[in-house]
Amino acid sequence: MSITSIRLADDINKPLESLAKKLDRSKNYLINQAIKEFLSRQSLEESRWSDTLVALESIKSGKSLAEADVNAWLNSWGTNERKEPPK
């Protein structure tokens, strides 16, 4: 484990102290949890962006589906006659 020091603005520190007392946790714990959540969200955003770039390349190369086909497939969900995904 490494040590990093940070300066917290009063408008962050005071609520953080209150929350730490309320949850019976240390400020360190709460800060680590917040950073973990932030990093997880950033990873998800990067993955989504990567997927978007792949999708855009697919469209540029002419690989796309007709909207009507996709809508017909989606509208079949939850029915007895569920359709196969369009190709």
PDB file of N, CA, C and O in Angstrom, residues 46-81:
ATOM      1  N   GLU A  46     -14.190   4.088 -20.961  1.00  0.00           N
ATOM      2  CA  GLU A  46     -13.193   3.751 -21.979  1.00  0.00           C
ATOM      3  C   GLU A  46     -13.665   2.570 -22.814  1.00  0.00           C
ATOM      4  O   GLU A  46     -13.502   2.560 -24.038  1.00  0.00           O
ATOM      5  N   SER A  47     -14.260   1.583 -22.166  1.00  0.00           N
ATOM      6  CA  SER A  47     -14.771   0.415 -22.876  1.00  0.00           C
ATOM      7  C   SER A  47     -15.902   0.815 -23.820  1.00  0.00           C
ATOM      8  O   SER A  47     -15.949   0.363 -24.969  1.00  0.00           O
ATOM      9  N   ARG A  48     -16.798   1.672 -23.353  1.00  0.00           N
ATOM     10  CA  ARG A  48     -17.897   2.145 -24.197  1.00  0.00           C
ATOM     11  C   ARG A  48     -17.366   2.917 -25.394  1.00  0.00           C
ATOM     12  O   ARG A  48     -17.874   2.793 -26.507  1.00  0.00           O
ATOM     13  N   TRP A  49     -16.359   3.755 -25.172  1.00  0.00           N
ATOM     14  CA  TRP A  49     -15.785   4.538 -26.260  1.00  0.00           C
ATOM     15  C   TRP A  49     -15.142   3.606 -27.290  1.00  0.00           C
ATOM     16  O   TRP A  49     -15.303   3.791 -28.491  1.00  0.00           O
ATOM     17  N   SER A  50     -14.435   2.602 -26.809  1.00  0.00           N
ATOM     18  CA  SER A  50     -13.823   1.627 -27.705  1.00  0.00           C
ATOM     19  C   SER A  50     -14.888   0.914 -28.533  1.00  0.00           C
ATOM     20  O   SER A  50     -14.732   0.739 -29.747  1.00  0.00           O
ATOM     21  N   ASP A  51     -15.982   0.501 -27.887  1.00  0.00           N
ATOM     22  CA  ASP A  51     -17.091  -0.146 -28.594  1.00  0.00           C
ATOM     23  C   ASP A  51     -17.699   0.794 -29.634  1.00  0.00           C
ATOM     24  O   ASP A  51     -18.078   0.364 -30.726  1.00  0.00           O
ATOM     25  N   THR A  52     -17.784   2.069 -29.301  1.00  0.00           N
ATOM     26  CA  THR A  52     -18.333   3.060 -30.233  1.00  0.00           C
ATOM     27  C   THR A  52     -17.446   3.189 -31.464  1.00  0.00           C
ATOM     28  O   THR A  52     -17.940   3.241 -32.593  1.00  0.00           O
ATOM     29  N   LEU A  53     -16.137   3.231 -31.254  1.00  0.00           N
ATOM     30  CA  LEU A  53     -15.219   3.337 -32.389  1.00  0.00           C
ATOM     31  C   LEU A  53     -15.319   2.104 -33.291  1.00  0.00           C
ATOM     32  O   LEU A  53     -15.295   2.228 -34.517  1.00  0.00           O
ATOM     33  N   VAL A  54     -15.448   0.926 -32.693  1.00  0.00           N
ATOM     34  CA  VAL A  54     -15.613  -0.303 -33.477  1.00  0.00           C
ATOM     35  C   VAL A  54     -16.912  -0.233 -34.278  1.00  0.00           C
ATOM     36  O   VAL A  54     -16.940  -0.576 -35.473  1.00  0.00           O
ATOM     37  N   ALA A  55     -17.982   0.232 -33.648  1.00  0.00           N
ATOM     38  CA  ALA A  55     -19.274   0.342 -34.338  1.00  0.00           C
ATOM     39  C   ALA A  55     -19.194   1.338 -35.490  1.00  0.00           C
ATOM     40  O   ALA A  55     -19.744   1.088 -36.577  1.00  0.00           O
ATOM     41  N   LEU A  56     -18.524   2.456 -35.278  1.00  0.00           N
ATOM     42  CA  LEU A  56     -18.385   3.445 -36.350  1.00  0.00           C
ATOM     43  C   LEU A  56     -17.595   2.884 -37.525  1.00  0.00           C
ATOM     44  O   LEU A  56     -17.949   3.119 -38.694  1.00  0.00           O
ATOM     45  N   GLU A  57     -16.551   2.130 -37.244  1.00  0.00           N
ATOM     46  CA  GLU A  57     -15.779   1.500 -38.322  1.00  0.00           C
ATOM     47  C   GLU A  57     -16.639   0.491 -39.076  1.00  0.00           C
ATOM     48  O   GLU A  57     -16.555   0.380 -40.302  1.00  0.00           O
ATOM     49  N   SER A  58     -17.466  -0.217 -38.347  1.00  0.00           N
ATOM     50  CA  SER A  58     -18.358  -1.185 -38.967  1.00  0.00           C
ATOM     51  C   SER A  58     -19.326  -0.488 -39.926  1.00  0.00           C
ATOM     52  O   SER A  58     -19.560  -0.958 -41.043  1.00  0.00           O
ATOM     53  N   ILE A  59     -19.867   0.632 -39.497  1.00  0.00           N
ATOM     54  CA  ILE A  59     -20.794   1.385 -40.347  1.00  0.00           C
ATOM     55  C   ILE A  59     -20.063   1.931 -41.570  1.00  0.00           C
ATOM     56  O   ILE A  59     -20.572   1.864 -42.694  1.00  0.00           O
ATOM     57  N   LYS A  60     -18.859   2.455 -41.365  1.00  0.00           N
ATOM     58  CA  LYS A  60     -18.080   2.982 -42.493  1.00  0.00           C
ATOM     59  C   LYS A  60     -17.794   1.911 -43.534  1.00  0.00           C
ATOM     60  O   LYS A  60     -17.709   2.190 -44.724  1.00  0.00           O
ATOM     61  N   SER A  61     -17.641   0.664 -43.086  1.00  0.00           N
ATOM     62  CA  SER A  61     -17.348  -0.423 -44.014  1.00  0.00           C
ATOM     63  C   SER A  61     -18.618  -1.041 -44.597  1.00  0.00           C
ATOM     64  O   SER A  61     -18.555  -2.057 -45.278  1.00  0.00           O
ATOM     65  N   GLY A  62     -19.776  -0.422 -44.311  1.00  0.00           N
ATOM     66  CA  GLY A  62     -21.028  -0.873 -44.903  1.00  0.00           C
ATOM     67  C   GLY A  62     -21.756  -1.956 -44.142  1.00  0.00           C
ATOM     68  O   GLY A  62     -22.731  -2.510 -44.638  1.00  0.00           O
ATOM     69  N   LYS A  63     -21.302  -2.268 -42.962  1.00  0.00           N
ATOM     70  CA  LYS A  63     -21.965  -3.298 -42.164  1.00  0.00           C
ATOM     71  C   LYS A  63     -22.969  -2.641 -41.223  1.00  0.00           C
ATOM     72  O   LYS A  63     -22.617  -2.125 -40.178  1.00  0.00           O
ATOM     73  N   SER A  64     -24.230  -2.648 -41.624  1.00  0.00           N
ATOM     74  CA  SER A  64     -25.273  -2.074 -40.776  1.00  0.00           C
ATOM     75  C   SER A  64     -26.566  -2.845 -41.000  1.00  0.00           C
ATOM     76  O   SER A  64     -26.674  -3.653 -41.918  1.00  0.00           O
ATOM     77  N   LEU A  65     -27.533  -2.599 -40.156  1.00  0.00           N
ATOM     78  CA  LEU A  65     -28.825  -3.262 -40.238  1.00  0.00           C
ATOM     79  C   LEU A  65     -29.901  -2.231 -40.523  1.00  0.00           C
ATOM     80  O   LEU A  65     -29.801  -1.079 -40.087  1.00  0.00           O
ATOM     81  N   ALA A  66     -30.937  -2.668 -41.187  1.00  0.00           N
ATOM     82  CA  ALA A  66     -32.067  -1.775 -41.449  1.00  0.00           C
ATOM     83  C   ALA A  66     -32.828  -1.546 -40.140  1.00  0.00           C
ATOM     84  O   ALA A  66     -33.048  -2.478 -39.364  1.00  0.00           O
ATOM     85  N   GLU A  67     -33.208  -0.300 -39.929  1.00  0.00           N
ATOM     86  CA  GLU A  67     -33.937   0.045 -38.704  1.00  0.00           C
ATOM     87  C   GLU A  67     -35.212  -0.771 -38.570  1.00  0.00           C
ATOM     88  O   GLU A  67     -35.546  -1.249 -37.476  1.00  0.00           O
ATOM     89  N   ALA A  68     -35.923  -0.976 -39.660  1.00  0.00           N
ATOM     90  CA  ALA A  68     -37.180  -1.731 -39.620  1.00  0.00           C
ATOM     91  C   ALA A  68     -36.946  -3.163 -39.137  1.00  0.00           C
ATOM     92  O   ALA A  68     -37.747  -3.699 -38.365  1.00  0.00           O
ATOM     93  N   ASP A  69     -35.836  -3.770 -39.578  1.00  0.00           N
ATOM     94  CA  ASP A  69     -35.526  -5.133 -39.144  1.00  0.00           C
ATOM     95  C   ASP A  69     -35.230  -5.194 -37.647  1.00  0.00           C
ATOM     96  O   ASP A  69     -35.670  -6.105 -36.949  1.00  0.00           O
ATOM     97  N   VAL A  70     -34.484  -4.217 -37.157  1.00  0.00           N
ATOM     98  CA  VAL A  70     -34.152  -4.163 -35.732  1.00  0.00           C
ATOM     99  C   VAL A  70     -35.414  -3.933 -34.911  1.00  0.00           C
ATOM    100  O   VAL A  70     -35.646  -4.608 -33.896  1.00  0.00           O
ATOM    101  N   ASN A  71     -36.259  -2.997 -35.360  1.00  0.00           N
ATOM    102  CA  ASN A  71     -37.500  -2.714 -34.628  1.00  0.00           C
ATOM    103  C   ASN A  71     -38.423  -3.925 -34.605  1.00  0.00           C
ATOM    104  O   ASN A  71     -39.053  -4.217 -33.580  1.00  0.00           O
ATOM    105  N   ALA A  72     -38.518  -4.646 -35.724  1.00  0.00           N
ATOM    106  CA  ALA A  72     -39.364  -5.847 -35.763  1.00  0.00           C
ATOM    107  C   ALA A  72     -38.854  -6.887 -34.773  1.00  0.00           C
ATOM    108  O   ALA A  72     -39.644  -7.525 -34.069  1.00  0.00           O
ATOM    109  N   TRP A  73     -37.536  -7.036 -34.701  1.00  0.00           N
ATOM    110  CA  TRP A  73     -36.942  -7.981 -33.754  1.00  0.00           C
ATOM    111  C   TRP A  73     -37.237  -7.556 -32.319  1.00  0.00           C
ATOM    112  O   TRP A  73     -37.676  -8.350 -31.492  1.00  0.00           O
ATOM    113  N   LEU A  74     -36.995  -6.273 -32.017  1.00  0.00           N
ATOM    114  CA  LEU A  74     -37.236  -5.789 -30.650  1.00  0.00           C
ATOM    115  C   LEU A  74     -38.705  -5.882 -30.273  1.00  0.00           C
ATOM    116  O   LEU A  74     -39.042  -6.228 -29.133  1.00  0.00           O
ATOM    117  N   ASN A  75     -39.586  -5.589 -31.210  1.00  0.00           N
ATOM    118  CA  ASN A  75     -41.026  -5.651 -30.921  1.00  0.00           C
ATOM    119  C   ASN A  75     -41.515  -7.075 -30.698  1.00  0.00           C
ATOM    120  O   ASN A  75     -42.578  -7.286 -30.130  1.00  0.00           O
ATOM    121  N   SER A  76     -40.717  -8.063 -31.127  1.00  0.00           N
ATOM    122  CA  SER A  76     -41.123  -9.453 -30.920  1.00  0.00           C
ATOM    123  C   SER A  76     -40.762  -9.954 -29.518  1.00  0.00           C
ATOM    124  O   SER A  76     -41.226 -11.016 -29.102  1.00  0.00           O
ATOM    125  N   TRP A  77     -39.952  -9.186 -28.818  1.00  0.00           N
ATOM    126  CA  TRP A  77     -39.564  -9.604 -27.472  1.00  0.00           C
ATOM    127  C   TRP A  77     -40.801  -9.673 -26.589  1.00  0.00           C
ATOM    128  O   TRP A  77     -41.676  -8.818 -26.644  1.00  0.00           O
ATOM    129  N   GLY A  78     -40.879 -10.679 -25.754  1.00  0.00           N
ATOM    130  CA  GLY A  78     -41.995 -10.826 -24.821  1.00  0.00           C
ATOM    131  C   GLY A  78     -43.240 -11.399 -25.476  1.00  0.00           C
ATOM    132  O   GLY A  78     -44.291 -11.440 -24.854  1.00  0.00           O
ATOM    133  N   THR A  79     -43.128 -11.816 -26.737  1.00  0.00           N
ATOM    134  CA  THR A  79     -44.268 -12.437 -27.409  1.00  0.00           C
ATOM    135  C   THR A  79     -43.974 -13.922 -27.604  1.00  0.00           C
ATOM    136  O   THR A  79     -42.847 -14.376 -27.425  1.00  0.00           O
ATOM    137  N   ASN A  80     -44.978 -14.650 -28.010  1.00  0.00           N
ATOM    138  CA  ASN A  80     -44.799 -16.081 -28.292  1.00  0.00           C
ATOM    139  C   ASN A  80     -44.072 -16.311 -29.609  1.00  0.00           C
ATOM    140  O   ASN A  80     -43.654 -17.429 -29.898  1.00  0.00           O
ATOM    141  N   GLU A  81     -43.962 -15.266 -30.419  1.00  0.00           N
ATOM    142  CA  GLU A  81     -43.322 -15.394 -31.735  1.00  0.00           C
ATOM    143  C   GLU A  81     -42.058 -14.543 -31.797  1.00  0.00           C
ATOM    144  O   GLU A  81     -41.880 -13.724 -32.693  1.00  0.00           O
TER     145      GLU A  81
END
